[in-house]
PDB file of C-alpha atoms in Angstrom:
ATOM      1  CA  UNK K   1      -9.020  39.091 -68.085  1.00 42.00           C
ATOM      2  CA  UNK K   2      -5.398  38.165 -67.595  1.00 43.00           C
ATOM      3  CA  UNK K   3      -3.896  39.286 -64.065  1.00 42.00           C
ATOM      4  CA  UNK K   4      -0.113  38.619 -63.610  1.00 44.00           C
ATOM      5  CA  UNK K   5       0.895  37.042 -60.136  1.00 47.00           C
ATOM      6  CA  UNK K   6       2.309  40.460 -58.641  1.00 43.00           C
ATOM      7  CA  UNK K   7      -1.292  42.447 -59.929  1.00 38.00           C
ATOM      8  CA  UNK K   8      -3.170  39.703 -57.922  1.00 36.00           C
ATOM      9  CA  UNK K   9      -0.977  39.513 -54.979  1.00 42.00           C
ATOM     10  CA  UNK K  10      -1.430  43.289 -54.424  1.00 34.00           C
ATOM     11  CA  UNK K  11      -5.507  43.180 -55.333  1.00 36.00           C
ATOM     12  CA  UNK K  12      -5.326  40.981 -52.560  1.00 36.00           C
ATOM     13  CA  UNK K  13      -3.188  42.358 -49.846  1.00 37.00           C
ATOM     14  CA  UNK K  14      -5.530  45.540 -49.920  1.00 36.00           C
ATOM     15  CA  UNK K  15      -8.458  43.050 -50.066  1.00 39.00           C
ATOM     16  CA  UNK K  16      -7.432  41.934 -46.220  1.00 37.00           C
ATOM     17  CA  UNK K  17      -5.966  44.757 -45.369  1.00 34.00           C
ATOM     18  CA  UNK K  18      -9.739  46.925 -46.150  1.00 39.00           C
ATOM     19  CA  UNK K  19     -11.162  44.100 -44.641  1.00 40.00           C
ATOM     20  CA  UNK K  20      -8.713  44.246 -41.139  1.00 38.00           C
ATOM     21  CA  UNK K  21      -9.522  48.290 -41.589  1.00 31.00           C
ATOM     22  CA  UNK K  22     -13.316  47.872 -41.292  1.00 32.00           C
ATOM     23  CA  UNK K  23     -13.252  45.138 -38.063  1.00 33.00           C
ATOM     24  CA  UNK K  24     -11.041  47.468 -36.426  1.00 33.00           C
ATOM     25  CA  UNK K  25     -13.418  50.261 -36.795  1.00 33.00           C
ATOM     26  CA  UNK K  26     -15.909  48.018 -35.528  1.00 41.00           C
ATOM     27  CA  UNK K  27     -14.580  47.230 -32.558  1.00 51.00           C
ATOM     28  CA  UNK K  28     -13.925  50.526 -31.523  1.00 66.00           C
ATOM     29  CA  UNK K  29     -16.764  51.990 -30.652  1.00 88.00           C
ATOM     30  CA  UNK K  30     -18.138  54.519 -28.010  1.00 95.00           C
ATOM     31  CA  UNK K  31     -20.508  56.812 -26.928  1.00 96.00           C
ATOM     32  CA  UNK K  32     -20.419  60.121 -24.495  1.00 97.00           C
ATOM     33  CA  UNK K  33     -23.594  61.209 -22.910  1.00 97.00           C
ATOM     34  CA  UNK K  34     -24.340  65.153 -22.452  1.00 96.00           C
ATOM     35  CA  UNK K  35     -23.553  65.483 -18.908  1.00 97.00           C
ATOM     36  CA  UNK K  36     -21.276  68.242 -17.621  1.00 94.00           C
ATOM     37  CA  UNK K  37     -19.409  67.398 -14.521  1.00 95.00           C
ATOM     38  CA  UNK K  38     -20.375  69.269 -11.377  1.00 94.00           C
ATOM     39  CA  UNK K  39     -18.482  70.183  -8.759  1.00 94.00           C
ATOM     40  CA  UNK K  40     -19.774  69.542  -4.669  1.00 92.00           C
ATOM     41  CA  UNK K  41     -20.775  73.135  -3.147  1.00 86.00           C
ATOM     42  CA  UNK K  42     -19.651  72.306   0.071  1.00 85.00           C
ATOM     43  CA  UNK K  43     -18.264  68.939   1.794  1.00 84.00           C
ATOM     44  CA  UNK K  44     -19.773  65.794   2.091  1.00 85.00           C
ATOM     45  CA  UNK K  45     -22.289  67.043  -0.076  1.00 90.00           C
ATOM     46  CA  UNK K  46     -20.743  64.391  -3.139  1.00 93.00           C
ATOM     47  CA  UNK K  47     -24.118  62.909  -3.760  1.00 94.00           C
ATOM     48  CA  UNK K  48     -26.040  66.031  -3.844  1.00 93.00           C
ATOM     49  CA  UNK K  49     -23.697  67.199  -7.150  1.00 95.00           C
ATOM     50  CA  UNK K  50     -24.032  63.218  -8.493  1.00 97.00           C
ATOM     51  CA  UNK K  51     -28.271  64.123  -8.380  1.00 97.00           C
ATOM     52  CA  UNK K  52     -27.566  67.121  -9.884  1.00 96.00           C
ATOM     53  CA  UNK K  53     -26.208  66.531 -12.579  1.00 98.00           C
ATOM     54  CA  UNK K  54     -28.622  63.740 -13.356  1.00 98.00           C
ATOM     55  CA  UNK K  55     -31.565  66.077 -12.926  1.00 97.00           C
ATOM     56  CA  UNK K  56     -30.207  68.609 -15.007  1.00 96.00           C
ATOM     57  CA  UNK K  57     -29.376  65.935 -17.557  1.00 97.00           C
ATOM     58  CA  UNK K  58     -33.284  65.077 -17.565  1.00 96.00           C
ATOM     59  CA  UNK K  59     -34.334  68.342 -17.887  1.00 94.00           C
ATOM     60  CA  UNK K  60     -35.390  69.236 -14.169  1.00 95.00           C
ATOM     61  CA  UNK K  61     -35.402  72.535 -12.309  1.00 93.00           C
ATOM     62  CA  UNK K  62     -33.701  73.662  -9.256  1.00 91.00           C
ATOM     63  CA  UNK K  63     -35.887  74.018  -6.498  1.00 88.00           C
ATOM     64  CA  UNK K  64     -35.261  77.244  -5.774  1.00 73.00           C
ATOM     65  CA  UNK K  65     -34.440  80.316  -8.028  1.00 63.00           C
ATOM     66  CA  UNK K  66     -32.251  82.274  -5.676  1.00 59.00           C
ATOM     67  CA  UNK K  67     -29.617  79.610  -4.242  1.00 62.00           C
ATOM     68  CA  UNK K  68     -27.619  77.019  -5.591  1.00 83.00           C
ATOM     69  CA  UNK K  69     -28.609  73.429  -7.380  1.00 90.00           C
ATOM     70  CA  UNK K  70     -27.665  71.480  -4.671  1.00 90.00           C
ATOM     71  CA  UNK K  71     -29.149  73.550  -1.575  1.00 85.00           C
ATOM     72  CA  UNK K  72     -32.568  73.794  -3.419  1.00 87.00           C
ATOM     73  CA  UNK K  73     -32.359  69.644  -3.457  1.00 90.00           C
ATOM     74  CA  UNK K  74     -31.626  69.231   0.119  1.00 86.00           C
ATOM     75  CA  UNK K  75     -34.514  71.848   1.473  1.00 83.00           C
ATOM     76  CA  UNK K  76     -37.028  69.631  -0.231  1.00 88.00           C
ATOM     77  CA  UNK K  77     -35.541  66.568   1.468  1.00 85.00           C
ATOM     78  CA  UNK K  78     -35.069  68.723   5.012  1.00 78.00           C
ATOM     79  CA  UNK K  79     -37.314  69.298   7.975  1.00 69.00           C
ATOM     80  CA  UNK K  80     -38.289  72.081   9.879  1.00 64.00           C
ATOM     81  CA  UNK K  81     -35.905  74.536  10.316  1.00 66.00           C
ATOM     82  CA  UNK K  82     -33.168  73.019   8.405  1.00 68.00           C
ATOM     83  CA  UNK K  83     -35.389  73.052   5.317  1.00 67.00           C
ATOM     84  CA  UNK K  84     -35.694  76.888   6.031  1.00 70.00           C
ATOM     85  CA  UNK K  85     -32.128  77.581   6.090  1.00 69.00           C
ATOM     86  CA  UNK K  86     -30.974  75.196   3.390  1.00 70.00           C
ATOM     87  CA  UNK K  87     -33.690  77.159   0.755  1.00 65.00           C
ATOM     88  CA  UNK K  88     -32.817  80.368   2.483  1.00 68.00           C
ATOM     89  CA  UNK K  89     -28.536  79.847   3.499  1.00 71.00           C
ATOM     90  CA  UNK K  90     -26.970  77.906   1.420  1.00 71.00           C
ATOM     91  CA  UNK K  91     -23.300  78.151   3.008  1.00 66.00           C
ATOM     92  CA  UNK K  92     -24.971  76.856   6.967  1.00 73.00           C
ATOM     93  CA  UNK K  93     -26.657  74.307   5.310  1.00 75.00           C
ATOM     94  CA  UNK K  94     -25.600  71.190   6.839  1.00 76.00           C
ATOM     95  CA  UNK K  95     -25.786  67.768   4.634  1.00 79.00           C
ATOM     96  CA  UNK K  96     -24.970  63.939   5.375  1.00 76.00           C
ATOM     97  CA  UNK K  97     -22.410  62.476   3.365  1.00 79.00           C
ATOM     98  CA  UNK K  98     -25.147  60.505   2.051  1.00 83.00           C
ATOM     99  CA  UNK K  99     -25.753  56.368   1.725  1.00 89.00           C
ATOM    100  CA  UNK K 100     -26.871  54.480  -1.625  1.00 93.00           C
ATOM    101  CA  UNK K 101     -30.539  54.698  -0.001  1.00 93.00           C
ATOM    102  CA  UNK K 102     -30.234  58.157   0.097  1.00 92.00           C
ATOM    103  CA  UNK K 103     -29.235  58.814  -3.514  1.00 94.00           C
ATOM    104  CA  UNK K 104     -32.103  56.598  -4.406  1.00 96.00           C
ATOM    105  CA  UNK K 105     -34.401  58.404  -2.476  1.00 95.00           C
ATOM    106  CA  UNK K 106     -33.573  61.599  -3.427  1.00 95.00           C
ATOM    107  CA  UNK K 107     -33.466  60.416  -7.353  1.00 97.00           C
ATOM    108  CA  UNK K 108     -36.358  58.943  -7.283  1.00 95.00           C
ATOM    109  CA  UNK K 109     -38.793  61.281  -4.941  1.00 96.00           C
ATOM    110  CA  UNK K 110     -37.712  64.847  -6.365  1.00 96.00           C
ATOM    111  CA  UNK K 111     -38.928  65.153  -9.816  1.00 96.00           C
ATOM    112  CA  UNK K 112     -42.811  65.195  -7.441  1.00 95.00           C
ATOM    113  CA  UNK K 113     -41.106  67.594  -4.645  1.00 95.00           C
ATOM    114  CA  UNK K 114     -39.962  70.111  -6.859  1.00 95.00           C
ATOM    115  CA  UNK K 115     -42.706  69.989  -9.254  1.00 94.00           C
ATOM    116  CA  UNK K 116     -44.811  70.642  -6.061  1.00 93.00           C
ATOM    117  CA  UNK K 117     -42.789  73.251  -5.066  1.00 88.00           C
ATOM    118  CA  UNK K 118     -42.429  75.082  -8.447  1.00 89.00           C
ATOM    119  CA  UNK K 119     -45.730  73.898  -9.697  1.00 91.00           C
ATOM    120  CA  UNK K 120     -43.705  73.353 -12.925  1.00 90.00           C
ATOM    121  CA  UNK K 121     -44.396  69.882 -14.960  1.00 91.00           C
ATOM    122  CA  UNK K 122     -41.586  67.325 -14.708  1.00 92.00           C
ATOM    123  CA  UNK K 123     -40.589  63.719 -15.648  1.00 90.00           C
ATOM    124  CA  UNK K 124     -40.887  60.894 -13.089  1.00 95.00           C
ATOM    125  CA  UNK K 125     -37.776  58.810 -12.924  1.00 96.00           C
ATOM    126  CA  UNK K 126     -36.910  55.824 -11.787  1.00 96.00           C
ATOM    127  CA  UNK K 127     -33.389  54.698  -9.355  1.00 97.00           C
ATOM    128  CA  UNK K 128     -32.463  51.088  -8.735  1.00 97.00           C
ATOM    129  CA  UNK K 129     -29.984  50.548  -6.138  1.00 96.00           C
ATOM    130  CA  UNK K 130     -28.169  47.719  -6.954  1.00 95.00           C
ATOM    131  CA  UNK K 131     -25.478  46.141  -4.643  1.00 96.00           C
ATOM    132  CA  UNK K 132     -22.957  45.129  -7.863  1.00 96.00           C
ATOM    133  CA  UNK K 133     -21.155  46.708 -10.006  1.00 97.00           C
ATOM    134  CA  UNK K 134     -22.481  46.510 -14.145  1.00 98.00           C
ATOM    135  CA  UNK K 135     -21.448  43.839 -16.133  1.00 97.00           C
ATOM    136  CA  UNK K 136     -19.586  45.489 -19.310  1.00 97.00           C
ATOM    137  CA  UNK K 137     -22.743  44.600 -21.442  1.00 97.00           C
ATOM    138  CA  UNK K 138     -25.207  45.959 -18.709  1.00 97.00           C
ATOM    139  CA  UNK K 139     -23.537  49.050 -18.540  1.00 98.00           C
ATOM    140  CA  UNK K 140     -22.505  49.527 -22.480  1.00 97.00           C
ATOM    141  CA  UNK K 141     -26.415  48.828 -22.918  1.00 97.00           C
ATOM    142  CA  UNK K 142     -27.557  51.864 -20.276  1.00 97.00           C
ATOM    143  CA  UNK K 143     -25.080  53.951 -21.656  1.00 97.00           C
ATOM    144  CA  UNK K 144     -26.590  53.639 -25.331  1.00 97.00           C
ATOM    145  CA  UNK K 145     -29.939  53.929 -24.300  1.00 96.00           C
ATOM    146  CA  UNK K 146     -29.220  57.518 -22.827  1.00 96.00           C
ATOM    147  CA  UNK K 147     -29.204  56.683 -19.497  1.00 97.00           C
ATOM    148  CA  UNK K 148     -26.353  57.929 -17.286  1.00 98.00           C
ATOM    149  CA  UNK K 149     -25.238  55.441 -14.336  1.00 98.00           C
ATOM    150  CA  UNK K 150     -24.665  55.711 -10.327  1.00 98.00           C
ATOM    151  CA  UNK K 151     -21.577  54.056  -9.248  1.00 98.00           C
ATOM    152  CA  UNK K 152     -20.474  54.494  -5.769  1.00 97.00           C
ATOM    153  CA  UNK K 153     -16.624  53.524  -5.415  1.00 96.00           C
ATOM    154  CA  UNK K 154     -14.385  52.867  -2.181  1.00 91.00           C
ATOM    155  CA  UNK K 155     -15.321  54.339   1.335  1.00 89.00           C
ATOM    156  CA  UNK K 156     -19.010  55.420  -0.781  1.00 92.00           C
ATOM    157  CA  UNK K 157     -17.943  57.719  -3.307  1.00 94.00           C
ATOM    158  CA  UNK K 158     -20.272  58.665  -5.553  1.00 96.00           C
ATOM    159  CA  UNK K 159     -19.712  59.108  -9.622  1.00 97.00           C
ATOM    160  CA  UNK K 160     -21.594  59.918 -12.223  1.00 98.00           C
ATOM    161  CA  UNK K 161     -20.465  57.586 -15.010  1.00 98.00           C
ATOM    162  CA  UNK K 162     -21.332  58.959 -18.888  1.00 98.00           C
ATOM    163  CA  UNK K 163     -19.409  57.765 -21.860  1.00 98.00           C
ATOM    164  CA  UNK K 164     -17.160  54.595 -22.683  1.00 98.00           C
ATOM    165  CA  UNK K 165     -14.631  53.383 -25.534  1.00 96.00           C
ATOM    166  CA  UNK K 166     -14.262  50.139 -26.477  1.00 93.00           C
ATOM    167  CA  UNK K 167     -12.019  48.135 -28.268  1.00 89.00           C
ATOM    168  CA  UNK K 168      -9.355  45.890 -26.903  1.00 93.00           C
ATOM    169  CA  UNK K 169      -9.917  47.243 -23.352  1.00 95.00           C
ATOM    170  CA  UNK K 170     -13.489  48.926 -22.122  1.00 97.00           C
ATOM    171  CA  UNK K 171     -12.477  51.919 -20.763  1.00 98.00           C
ATOM    172  CA  UNK K 172     -15.486  54.484 -19.288  1.00 98.00           C
ATOM    173  CA  UNK K 173     -15.770  58.080 -18.817  1.00 98.00           C
ATOM    174  CA  UNK K 174     -16.599  59.256 -15.485  1.00 97.00           C
ATOM    175  CA  UNK K 175     -17.549  62.897 -13.313  1.00 97.00           C
ATOM    176  CA  UNK K 176     -16.160  63.451 -10.609  1.00 96.00           C
ATOM    177  CA  UNK K 177     -17.839  66.204  -8.135  1.00 95.00           C
ATOM    178  CA  UNK K 178     -14.666  66.510  -5.951  1.00 92.00           C
ATOM    179  CA  UNK K 179     -12.596  69.625  -6.617  1.00 86.00           C
ATOM    180  CA  UNK K 180      -9.466  67.918  -5.353  1.00 81.00           C
ATOM    181  CA  UNK K 181      -9.264  64.352  -7.403  1.00 81.00           C
ATOM    182  CA  UNK K 182      -5.799  64.213  -9.097  1.00 82.00           C
ATOM    183  CA  UNK K 183      -4.138  61.936  -6.443  1.00 85.00           C
ATOM    184  CA  UNK K 184      -7.216  59.341  -6.584  1.00 89.00           C
ATOM    185  CA  UNK K 185      -7.389  58.668 -10.285  1.00 92.00           C
ATOM    186  CA  UNK K 186      -3.781  59.412 -11.032  1.00 88.00           C
ATOM    187  CA  UNK K 187      -2.917  55.893  -9.296  1.00 87.00           C
ATOM    188  CA  UNK K 188      -5.719  54.251 -10.951  1.00 92.00           C
ATOM    189  CA  UNK K 189      -3.910  55.113 -14.457  1.00 94.00           C
ATOM    190  CA  UNK K 190      -6.817  57.363 -15.778  1.00 95.00           C
ATOM    191  CA  UNK K 191      -6.461  60.434 -17.978  1.00 94.00           C
ATOM    192  CA  UNK K 192      -8.379  63.547 -17.891  1.00 94.00           C
ATOM    193  CA  UNK K 193     -11.791  63.225 -20.000  1.00 94.00           C
ATOM    194  CA  UNK K 194     -12.796  66.015 -22.379  1.00 93.00           C
ATOM    195  CA  UNK K 195     -13.514  68.559 -19.343  1.00 92.00           C
ATOM    196  CA  UNK K 196     -12.691  69.238 -16.048  1.00 90.00           C
ATOM    197  CA  UNK K 197     -14.025  67.084 -13.762  1.00 93.00           C
ATOM    198  CA  UNK K 198     -14.533  64.067 -16.141  1.00 95.00           C
ATOM    199  CA  UNK K 199     -11.793  60.726 -16.603  1.00 96.00           C
ATOM    200  CA  UNK K 200     -11.330  58.555 -18.532  1.00 97.00           C
ATOM    201  CA  UNK K 201     -10.395  55.026 -17.339  1.00 96.00           C
ATOM    202  CA  UNK K 202      -9.975  51.092 -17.610  1.00 98.00           C
ATOM    203  CA  UNK K 203     -13.269  49.259 -16.666  1.00 98.00           C
ATOM    204  CA  UNK K 204     -10.858  46.951 -15.087  1.00 97.00           C
ATOM    205  CA  UNK K 205      -9.180  50.139 -12.699  1.00 97.00           C
ATOM    206  CA  UNK K 206     -13.101  50.923 -11.789  1.00 97.00           C
ATOM    207  CA  UNK K 207     -13.700  47.292 -10.324  1.00 96.00           C
ATOM    208  CA  UNK K 208     -10.226  47.122  -8.777  1.00 95.00           C
ATOM    209  CA  UNK K 209      -8.642  49.383  -8.546  1.00 95.00           C
ATOM    210  CA  UNK K 210     -11.402  52.197  -6.935  1.00 96.00           C
ATOM    211  CA  UNK K 211     -13.606  49.567  -5.587  1.00 96.00           C
ATOM    212  CA  UNK K 212     -16.704  49.935  -7.431  1.00 97.00           C
ATOM    213  CA  UNK K 213     -19.294  47.827  -5.494  1.00 94.00           C
ATOM    214  CA  UNK K 214     -22.147  49.461  -5.933  1.00 97.00           C
ATOM    215  CA  UNK K 215     -24.648  50.840  -9.007  1.00 98.00           C
ATOM    216  CA  UNK K 216     -27.386  52.944  -9.161  1.00 98.00           C
ATOM    217  CA  UNK K 217     -29.759  52.888 -12.516  1.00 97.00           C
ATOM    218  CA  UNK K 218     -31.575  55.823 -13.692  1.00 97.00           C
ATOM    219  CA  UNK K 219     -33.964  55.970 -16.519  1.00 96.00           C
ATOM    220  CA  UNK K 220     -37.448  58.387 -17.286  1.00 93.00           C
ATOM    221  CA  UNK K 221     -40.120  56.817 -17.147  1.00 88.00           C
ATOM    222  CA  UNK K 222     -42.550  56.316 -19.501  1.00 67.00           C
ATOM    223  CA  UNK K 223     -40.074  55.683 -22.190  1.00 46.00           C
ATOM    224  CA  UNK K 224     -38.757  59.614 -22.506  1.00 43.00           C
ATOM    225  CA  UNK K 225     -35.351  60.038 -23.332  1.00 44.00           C
ATOM    226  CA  UNK K 226     -32.725  63.185 -21.986  1.00 44.00           C
ATOM    227  CA  UNK K 227     -31.427  62.938 -25.512  1.00 42.00           C
TER     228      UNK K 227
END
């Protein structure tokens, strides 16, 4: 069949445009895990709120049926009178701000402790404290495997990374438990996420402006998957 030069040019242009569109779509990928943001219950309880998000995501129950989830977590790791206070008088429960070691220990040991306390079967979790930020490929590997990532930012501030979108620049979605965090993220050029407490920001800003310097990866043992 004979095609004029005009028609031939149009066919070639259409083909090239379609190829470019397909390549663009292939480059723009993303994933958001079903992890609802949680606000800390009291001052210095950021790490309890972050662990609550992780535990709810993996289907772990609260340690207490009458107090908040965060108080239940604290009660399993306190001793003597402090444990009783956390379990029965939540607002009087005093908890330190927590370190990466505290986070790792809580994430690792809570499943077995709550299983014993409530008499229910729970999945075990494997938590690993890493003294560095994850590279983009390593971060995407975790998220694509349905595993949220705990990141410690400036001054040890813990947040939970729950999603990403890639393209010309990698953006991450994180949940922050502090109720007043607008200024902190506005300075890094962040945008509000799909729900209150969530923030989209560039991976580069997370590393440099917000000082991501430590990571705790979490996974269900025996290959269990939350999603």
